[in-house]
Amino acid sequence: MKRKTIKNIIEISGIGLHKGKEIKMKLKPVSQETGIVFKRMDVTDKNNIVKVAYKNLFDLERGTNIQNEDGVKLHTIEHFMSALSVCGITDIFVEIEGNEMPILDGSSIQFVEKIESAGTSELDEEIEPVVIKEPVVFSDEKAGKYVMALPYDGFKISYTIDFNHSFLKSQYYELEVNFENYVENIAKCRTFAFDYEIDFLKKNNLALGGSLENAVVVGADGPLNPEGLRYSDEFVRHKILDIIGDLYVLGTPIKAHIIAIKAGHFVNSQLTGMIAKKYL
């Protein structure tokens, strides 16, 4: 399988979810194997190159974030990484002004559409997927959170969420991951938060750019968004969107059946690290 980049430059701008600032980014094709690399254009006094790699992950409570050895950071990359994964982009150079990705509508569909409109181009180098040959399991039994990768000839995700909430309780979804299934069932699913979390997040300088235009806010009786949900089980589908992006921090496709129960970015990252240490 050949490594792939985009064919043409892509420009994207929008509000960052947590800091609420306008973010501008330019996606550029590369001519050889580089991996997924960001350049913080607003940082000029230190090393401003941040490469996507599991060892560069940090602070995974509310999103997937990376930093370089000089502490230059980039927040909330998971939706973008999810789009790169399903589009097969292995190598790309991203110039970005700001310390987080634009949240857009809270899903990954706009990233996918931009990449598809720009086209893709094969590189000379080849890439081999990580093939899971025996179970890799991470569990937090006290919290009831589990994630595992099992041998499978393909890429499948089975995900369960379970919240102690009057409206949002348990949901389950399973997906054979390929481009067509992803666009039809996953790409439009938005990030979500509970209404009681909003004040806490904002007091801690988080979700400052969040709104009903880029997230589903769940109240006691259902979503507060006037348009409602895009799917009745949009919440668990978005979790699948997230875990695809979190696994792609490996920088390579994966052959596995991923089973996740009440997981999240931190739990996903533990599995990613275990796979990286075992197979890369």
XYZ file of C-alpha atoms in Angstrom:
280
model
C 0.000 0.000 0.000
C 1.427 3.372 -1.045
C 1.740 6.317 1.305
C -0.529 9.211 0.352
C -0.619 12.981 0.607
C -3.050 15.593 -0.671
C -2.796 16.806 -4.241
C -3.549 20.509 -3.707
C -3.236 23.059 -0.909
C -6.260 23.370 1.403
C -7.098 26.430 3.516
C -9.416 26.096 6.524
C -10.383 28.575 9.207
C -12.719 28.584 12.172
C -13.111 28.971 15.907
C -11.114 26.798 18.305
C -13.361 24.905 20.725
C -11.535 25.505 23.988
C -9.874 28.920 23.626
C -12.508 30.432 21.349
C -10.010 32.136 19.040
C -10.034 32.279 15.248
C -7.713 29.622 13.810
C -6.284 29.629 10.296
C -4.615 26.593 8.811
C -3.100 25.658 5.487
C -2.712 21.984 4.540
C 0.149 21.337 2.146
C 1.146 18.267 0.126
C 4.579 16.737 0.627
C 6.795 14.947 -1.885
C 8.175 12.239 0.385
C 7.522 10.423 3.639
C 7.206 12.909 6.513
C 4.286 11.693 8.590
C 1.730 14.204 9.840
C 3.510 17.418 10.798
C 2.234 20.743 12.142
C 4.022 24.078 12.088
C 2.792 26.675 14.572
C 3.073 29.844 12.487
C 2.257 32.046 15.498
C 5.320 30.745 17.407
C 8.599 32.350 16.349
C 10.840 32.225 19.440
C 11.291 28.435 19.693
C 10.966 25.213 17.753
C 7.501 25.429 16.211
C 7.349 22.011 14.515
C 5.033 19.522 16.238
C 4.871 16.005 14.828
C 2.004 13.619 15.426
C 3.312 10.668 17.458
C 1.963 8.792 20.476
C 5.018 9.846 22.540
C 4.048 13.504 21.985
C 0.579 13.128 23.531
C -0.269 15.015 26.724
C -3.264 16.121 28.839
C -5.940 13.872 27.338
C -8.877 14.644 29.620
C -10.896 16.728 27.141
C -9.280 16.059 23.784
C -6.254 14.678 21.989
C -3.321 17.047 22.310
C 0.320 16.925 21.222
C 3.460 18.891 22.066
C 7.087 18.971 21.026
C 10.192 18.831 23.213
C 10.099 22.631 23.675
C 6.551 22.510 25.023
C 4.922 23.983 21.903
C 1.412 22.536 21.915
C -1.461 21.759 19.616
C -4.864 20.885 21.029
C -7.916 18.950 19.862
C -6.505 17.142 16.829
C -8.771 14.069 17.004
C -11.436 15.070 14.437
C -8.792 16.074 11.898
C -6.852 12.863 12.526
C -10.032 10.845 12.066
C -10.576 12.458 8.658
C -6.961 11.828 7.618
C -7.301 8.187 8.639
C -10.359 7.391 6.526
C -9.008 9.408 3.584
C -5.770 7.402 3.732
C -3.522 10.457 4.179
C -0.242 9.333 5.729
C 1.897 12.402 5.036
C 0.929 16.075 5.190
C 2.360 19.421 6.329
C -0.009 21.719 8.217
C 0.742 25.383 8.819
C -1.484 26.622 11.630
C -1.933 29.954 13.395
C -3.113 29.102 16.877
C -2.715 26.342 19.448
C -5.763 24.240 18.589
C -7.634 22.921 15.590
C -10.786 24.719 14.433
C -13.820 22.843 15.722
C -15.935 23.653 12.607
C -19.358 22.032 13.191
C -18.058 19.633 15.868
C -17.730 16.684 13.497
C -15.175 15.676 10.861
C -17.292 15.979 7.716
C -15.843 19.331 6.629
C -12.286 18.039 6.938
C -13.234 15.000 4.844
C -14.928 17.111 2.187
C -11.951 19.480 1.941
C -9.506 16.593 1.557
C -11.677 14.912 -1.058
C -12.047 18.130 -3.052
C -8.257 18.668 -2.987
C -7.609 15.136 -4.202
C -4.957 12.696 -3.052
C -1.616 11.674 -4.495
C 0.470 8.545 -3.952
C 4.070 8.811 -2.795
C 6.876 6.476 -3.817
C 7.222 4.971 -0.363
C 5.008 2.157 0.880
C 3.349 1.725 4.266
C 2.414 -1.479 6.037
C -0.578 -1.488 8.376
C -0.191 -2.543 11.982
C -1.658 -6.045 12.104
C -2.852 -7.034 15.576
C -1.857 -10.679 16.075
C -2.909 -11.174 19.684
C -5.207 -9.233 22.028
C -4.003 -5.900 23.366
C -6.124 -4.776 26.320
C -6.262 -1.725 28.575
C -8.728 -1.571 31.441
C -9.636 0.821 34.226
C -11.808 -1.534 36.240
C -12.590 0.998 38.958
C -14.156 3.318 36.375
C -15.572 0.490 34.286
C -13.621 1.638 31.223
C -12.139 -0.842 28.763
C -10.606 -0.802 25.310
C -9.000 -3.639 23.396
C -7.626 -4.522 19.980
C -8.294 -8.054 18.755
C -6.977 -9.842 15.663
C -9.215 -9.156 12.661
C -8.776 -9.121 8.901
C -9.978 -5.551 8.446
C -10.801 -2.613 10.700
C -13.926 -2.822 12.840
C -15.012 -0.865 15.906
C -17.616 -1.899 18.479
C -18.345 0.867 20.978
C -20.543 1.120 24.070
C -21.253 4.286 26.037
C -23.080 4.346 29.352
C -23.980 7.510 31.256
C -25.929 7.943 34.459
C -28.157 10.599 32.891
C -31.890 11.110 32.590
C -31.757 11.344 28.765
C -28.469 9.817 27.623
C -27.967 6.346 29.004
C -26.483 3.395 27.099
C -25.815 3.295 23.357
C -23.989 0.725 21.238
C -22.756 0.940 17.659
C -20.585 -1.265 15.483
C -18.929 -0.249 12.249
C -16.767 -1.848 9.608
C -14.478 1.112 8.988
C -14.040 2.154 5.374
C -14.492 5.450 3.599
C -18.076 4.869 2.442
C -19.319 3.607 5.823
C -17.553 6.427 7.625
C -19.030 9.207 5.485
C -22.516 7.725 5.682
C -22.586 6.864 9.380
C -19.841 8.660 11.340
C -18.392 11.818 9.751
C -21.368 14.092 10.552
C -21.607 13.112 14.222
C -20.814 16.022 16.535
C -18.986 16.306 19.801
C -21.240 16.659 22.844
C -21.340 17.882 26.423
C -23.870 17.916 29.223
C -25.427 21.252 30.145
C -24.227 20.999 33.757
C -20.611 20.775 32.525
C -20.626 24.080 30.653
C -20.107 26.441 33.603
C -17.293 24.276 34.989
C -15.557 24.134 31.605
C -15.763 27.878 31.016
C -14.530 28.669 34.542
C -11.493 26.522 33.711
C -10.905 28.343 30.403
C -12.258 25.439 28.372
C -15.055 25.305 25.769
C -14.774 29.101 25.338
C -15.538 28.632 21.637
C -18.262 26.069 22.199
C -21.799 26.770 21.038
C -24.867 25.001 19.735
C -23.363 25.486 16.276
C -20.404 23.199 16.973
C -21.534 20.795 19.699
C -24.568 18.935 20.960
C -25.452 20.146 24.446
C -27.473 17.584 26.372
C -30.047 18.792 28.880
C -32.095 16.727 31.323
C -34.735 15.988 28.683
C -32.608 15.874 25.533
C -30.456 18.018 23.255
C -30.778 21.791 23.595
C -29.898 22.239 19.912
C -32.968 23.496 18.010
C -32.336 21.130 15.092
C -32.029 18.084 17.362
C -29.794 15.125 16.599
C -28.432 14.004 13.231
C -28.840 10.355 14.323
C -30.700 8.993 17.333
C -27.401 7.458 18.509
C -25.181 10.340 17.396
C -23.330 10.247 20.725
C -21.813 6.771 20.416
C -21.137 7.344 16.723
C -19.109 10.426 17.620
C -17.100 8.331 20.065
C -16.209 6.063 17.140
C -15.133 9.141 15.158
C -12.873 10.076 18.086
C -11.267 6.682 18.570
C -10.437 6.401 14.857
C -8.544 9.696 15.180
C -6.889 8.669 18.432
C -5.632 5.403 16.942
C -4.277 7.225 13.902
C -1.745 8.939 16.149
C 0.147 5.723 15.389
C 0.682 7.232 11.927
C -0.281 4.027 10.170
C -3.447 2.097 9.300
C -4.424 -0.745 11.598
C -5.955 -4.170 11.091
C -7.923 -5.001 14.219
C -11.310 -5.277 15.843
C -11.445 -2.498 18.430
C -13.872 -2.999 21.309
C -14.397 0.018 23.561
C -16.585 0.357 26.640
C -16.958 3.797 28.242
C -13.579 4.749 26.811
C -12.347 8.266 26.053
C -9.242 10.050 24.851
C -7.061 9.027 27.795
C -8.140 5.376 27.644
C -7.730 5.372 23.853
C -4.209 6.766 24.219
C -3.245 3.938 26.549
C -4.214 1.412 23.895
C -2.396 3.432 21.224
C 0.766 3.439 23.337
C 0.548 -0.292 24.029
C 0.143 -1.035 20.302
C 3.012 1.296 19.400
C 5.380 -0.356 21.872
C 4.430 -3.833 20.711
C 4.291 -3.362 16.940
C 6.193 -0.208 15.902
